[in-house]
Amino acid sequence: MMKAIVAAATISLCVTGCESAPDERQPDRGASVGADATASASPKPPSLDPPDTENDASTLTNALSPEAAKGEQGARAVLAVWTQALENRNFARAWEQFHNPPAARDAYVAWWQRYRTLDVTVEDARVEGAAGSLYYAAPTTITGTTTSGEPFRLEGQVILRRVNDVPGATAAQLRWHIDSAVLKEA
């Protein structure tokens, strides 16, 4: 299991893929993280940590054999970076583990800044395939306190995806990335 620290109020979170139709592996989406989701955010804590280049997903994945990087170990490497980034309040680094437009990063970062402490637990999952893609849906729990000192608990799944070696796929599509983080108050 992986650990991280975050403070939060009870919320629903859908980081990416909210506009796409859910399939049988993906739960219903929560509220989208964007300008509307950050309107009621608490004051910002101190500045974000600098990127941790020694532990980014590409470094961890490159240390694996090509076959291992395509499987559960590759997915877990991305989750390890995301978890560590949240624990360290490096929300920009956490955002980099998603396959999203850079323009949405600021809303994602602002959304997480409402939390003072985060404790992230990610359970192991299995790689499953569907429609030319591989998915890794990891049960996730995040607890901690908000910037106002209130305790919180979020539960749900972090779903990673990569294209399953489909001809014509780009290098970015062939890498594991977080497709969505559906976390709801518990």
Short mmCIF file of C-alpha atoms in Angstrom, two decimals:
data_model
loop_
_atom_site.label_atom_id
_atom_site.label_comp_id
_atom_site.label_asym_id
_atom_site.label_seq_id
_atom_site.Cartn_x
_atom_site.Cartn_y
_atom_site.Cartn_z
CA MET A 1 0.00 0.00 0.00
CA MET A 2 1.08 3.55 -0.66
CA LYS A 3 0.59 6.47 1.73
CA ALA A 4 0.14 10.23 1.24
CA ILE A 5 -1.07 13.22 3.28
CA VAL A 6 -3.97 15.63 2.23
CA ALA A 7 -6.57 17.70 4.04
CA ALA A 8 -10.02 17.93 2.54
CA ALA A 9 -13.70 18.51 3.03
CA THR A 10 -16.15 15.92 1.85
CA ILE A 11 -16.37 16.16 -1.92
CA SER A 12 -16.79 14.38 -5.18
CA LEU A 13 -13.91 14.51 -7.63
CA CYS A 14 -13.65 13.62 -11.28
CA VAL A 15 -10.29 14.62 -12.61
CA THR A 16 -10.53 13.56 -16.22
CA GLY A 17 -12.66 11.65 -18.65
CA CYS A 18 -15.85 13.06 -17.13
CA GLU A 19 -17.32 13.86 -20.50
CA SER A 20 -16.81 10.36 -21.86
CA ALA A 21 -19.39 7.64 -21.39
CA PRO A 22 -18.52 5.35 -18.48
CA ASP A 23 -17.94 1.71 -19.26
CA GLU A 24 -18.51 -1.28 -17.03
CA ARG A 25 -15.14 -0.80 -15.28
CA GLN A 26 -15.61 2.84 -14.46
CA PRO A 27 -17.96 4.10 -11.72
CA ASP A 28 -20.25 7.08 -12.20
CA ARG A 29 -18.31 10.31 -12.34
CA GLY A 30 -18.30 12.88 -9.57
CA ALA A 31 -18.12 16.63 -9.91
CA SER A 32 -15.58 17.95 -12.39
CA VAL A 33 -12.49 19.70 -11.10
CA GLY A 34 -12.38 23.05 -12.79
CA ALA A 35 -13.06 26.72 -12.20
CA ASP A 36 -16.47 25.97 -10.64
CA ALA A 37 -14.99 23.37 -8.30
CA THR A 38 -12.36 25.79 -7.00
CA ALA A 39 -14.66 28.74 -6.37
CA SER A 40 -15.13 27.83 -2.69
CA ALA A 41 -11.56 26.68 -2.06
CA SER A 42 -9.90 27.75 1.18
CA PRO A 43 -6.93 30.14 1.15
CA LYS A 44 -3.84 28.76 -0.55
CA PRO A 45 -1.15 27.16 1.62
CA PRO A 46 2.54 27.83 1.01
CA SER A 47 3.97 27.35 -2.48
CA LEU A 48 4.17 23.97 -4.18
CA ASP A 49 7.22 21.75 -3.89
CA PRO A 50 9.53 21.69 -6.93
CA PRO A 51 9.20 18.70 -9.26
CA ASP A 52 10.86 15.52 -8.03
CA THR A 53 12.71 14.42 -11.15
CA GLU A 54 14.30 11.43 -9.41
CA ASN A 55 10.92 9.76 -8.86
CA ASP A 56 8.82 10.72 -11.84
CA ALA A 57 6.79 8.05 -13.64
CA SER A 58 9.07 7.94 -16.67
CA THR A 59 12.14 7.31 -14.48
CA LEU A 60 10.37 4.57 -12.54
CA THR A 61 8.93 3.02 -15.70
CA ASN A 62 12.28 3.19 -17.53
CA ALA A 63 13.81 1.12 -14.73
CA LEU A 64 11.39 -1.70 -15.64
CA SER A 65 11.75 -4.14 -18.48
CA PRO A 66 9.60 -3.22 -21.52
CA GLU A 67 7.16 -6.03 -20.69
CA ALA A 68 6.91 -5.02 -17.01
CA ALA A 69 6.31 -1.37 -17.96
CA LYS A 70 3.29 -2.47 -20.02
CA GLY A 71 1.74 -4.36 -17.10
CA GLU A 72 0.80 -3.84 -13.47
CA GLN A 73 4.28 -2.64 -12.52
CA GLY A 74 4.06 0.21 -15.01
CA ALA A 75 0.64 1.23 -13.71
CA ARG A 76 1.88 1.06 -10.11
CA ALA A 77 4.86 3.28 -10.99
CA VAL A 78 2.49 6.03 -12.15
CA LEU A 79 0.35 5.60 -9.01
CA ALA A 80 3.47 5.80 -6.82
CA VAL A 81 4.42 9.14 -8.34
CA TRP A 82 0.85 10.49 -8.02
CA THR A 83 0.61 9.35 -4.38
CA GLN A 84 3.99 10.78 -3.45
CA ALA A 85 3.16 14.07 -5.16
CA LEU A 86 -0.10 14.41 -3.21
CA GLU A 87 1.62 13.51 0.06
CA ASN A 88 4.22 16.20 -0.62
CA ARG A 89 1.55 18.71 -1.73
CA ASN A 90 3.20 18.85 -5.14
CA PHE A 91 -0.12 19.04 -6.97
CA ALA A 92 1.42 20.08 -10.28
CA ARG A 93 3.47 16.85 -10.27
CA ALA A 94 0.33 14.86 -9.40
CA TRP A 95 -1.42 16.47 -12.38
CA GLU A 96 1.37 15.35 -14.71
CA GLN A 97 0.35 11.72 -14.12
CA PHE A 98 -2.92 12.39 -15.99
CA HIS A 99 -3.33 12.58 -19.76
CA ASN A 100 -4.92 16.03 -19.77
CA PRO A 101 -4.48 19.41 -21.39
CA PRO A 102 -2.00 21.65 -19.57
CA ALA A 103 -4.63 24.40 -19.33
CA ALA A 104 -6.59 22.39 -16.73
CA ARG A 105 -3.59 22.04 -14.40
CA ASP A 106 -4.20 25.26 -12.52
CA ALA A 107 -7.78 24.26 -11.63
CA TYR A 108 -6.56 20.85 -10.43
CA VAL A 109 -3.83 22.42 -8.29
CA ALA A 110 -6.25 24.98 -6.82
CA TRP A 111 -8.78 22.27 -6.00
CA TRP A 112 -6.29 20.25 -3.92
CA GLN A 113 -5.01 23.30 -2.05
CA ARG A 114 -8.13 23.23 0.14
CA TYR A 115 -6.48 20.40 2.08
CA ARG A 116 -3.81 20.80 4.73
CA THR A 117 -2.92 17.13 5.16
CA LEU A 118 -3.46 14.08 2.95
CA ASP A 119 -3.07 10.40 3.75
CA VAL A 120 -3.51 8.36 0.56
CA THR A 121 -3.90 4.59 0.52
CA VAL A 122 -3.95 2.86 -2.87
CA GLU A 123 -4.73 -0.85 -2.99
CA ASP A 124 -3.43 -3.24 -5.62
CA ALA A 125 -5.59 -4.04 -8.62
CA ARG A 126 -5.42 -6.14 -11.78
CA VAL A 127 -4.89 -5.06 -15.35
CA GLU A 128 -7.99 -5.66 -17.47
CA GLY A 129 -8.43 -5.13 -21.20
CA ALA A 130 -11.30 -3.71 -23.23
CA ALA A 131 -11.68 -2.11 -26.67
CA GLY A 132 -7.96 -1.91 -27.44
CA SER A 133 -6.99 -0.42 -24.05
CA LEU A 134 -5.72 -1.76 -20.75
CA TYR A 135 -7.17 -0.48 -17.47
CA TYR A 136 -5.93 -0.62 -13.90
CA ALA A 137 -8.67 0.45 -11.42
CA ALA A 138 -7.09 0.84 -7.98
CA PRO A 139 -9.34 1.28 -4.93
CA THR A 140 -8.20 4.47 -3.22
CA THR A 141 -8.88 6.14 0.13
CA ILE A 142 -7.71 9.64 1.05
CA THR A 143 -8.06 11.00 4.58
CA GLY A 144 -6.72 14.06 6.31
CA THR A 145 -7.73 17.57 7.31
CA THR A 146 -8.91 20.61 5.43
CA THR A 147 -7.18 23.97 5.71
CA SER A 148 -9.88 24.85 8.26
CA GLY A 149 -8.88 21.82 10.37
CA GLU A 150 -11.91 19.61 9.61
CA PRO A 151 -11.28 15.89 9.06
CA PHE A 152 -12.28 14.31 5.75
CA ARG A 153 -12.38 10.94 4.02
CA LEU A 154 -12.63 10.31 0.27
CA GLU A 155 -13.08 6.86 -1.26
CA GLY A 156 -13.25 5.63 -4.81
CA GLN A 157 -11.03 4.49 -7.63
CA VAL A 158 -8.09 5.83 -9.53
CA ILE A 159 -8.30 4.40 -13.02
CA LEU A 160 -5.20 4.17 -15.20
CA ARG A 161 -5.25 3.42 -18.90
CA ARG A 162 -2.89 2.70 -21.75
CA VAL A 163 -3.49 1.66 -25.34
CA ASN A 164 -2.82 -2.06 -25.76
CA ASP A 165 -0.17 -1.92 -28.50
CA VAL A 166 -2.68 -0.95 -31.19
CA PRO A 167 -1.01 -0.17 -34.53
CA GLY A 168 -0.74 3.58 -35.05
CA ALA A 169 -0.89 4.43 -31.34
CA THR A 170 1.33 7.31 -30.24
CA ALA A 171 4.05 6.92 -27.62
CA ALA A 172 1.90 8.93 -25.19
CA GLN A 173 -1.04 6.56 -25.71
CA LEU A 174 1.18 3.54 -25.08
CA ARG A 175 2.27 4.84 -21.64
CA TRP A 176 0.25 4.31 -18.49
CA HIS A 177 -1.48 7.47 -17.27
CA ILE A 178 -4.27 8.23 -14.84
CA ASP A 179 -7.49 8.35 -16.85
CA SER A 180 -9.71 9.39 -13.92
CA ALA A 181 -9.78 9.72 -10.17
CA VAL A 182 -13.33 9.26 -8.94
CA LEU A 183 -13.24 10.05 -5.22
CA LYS A 184 -16.36 10.75 -3.19
CA GLU A 185 -16.94 11.64 0.43
CA ALA A 186 -17.40 8.64 2.65
#
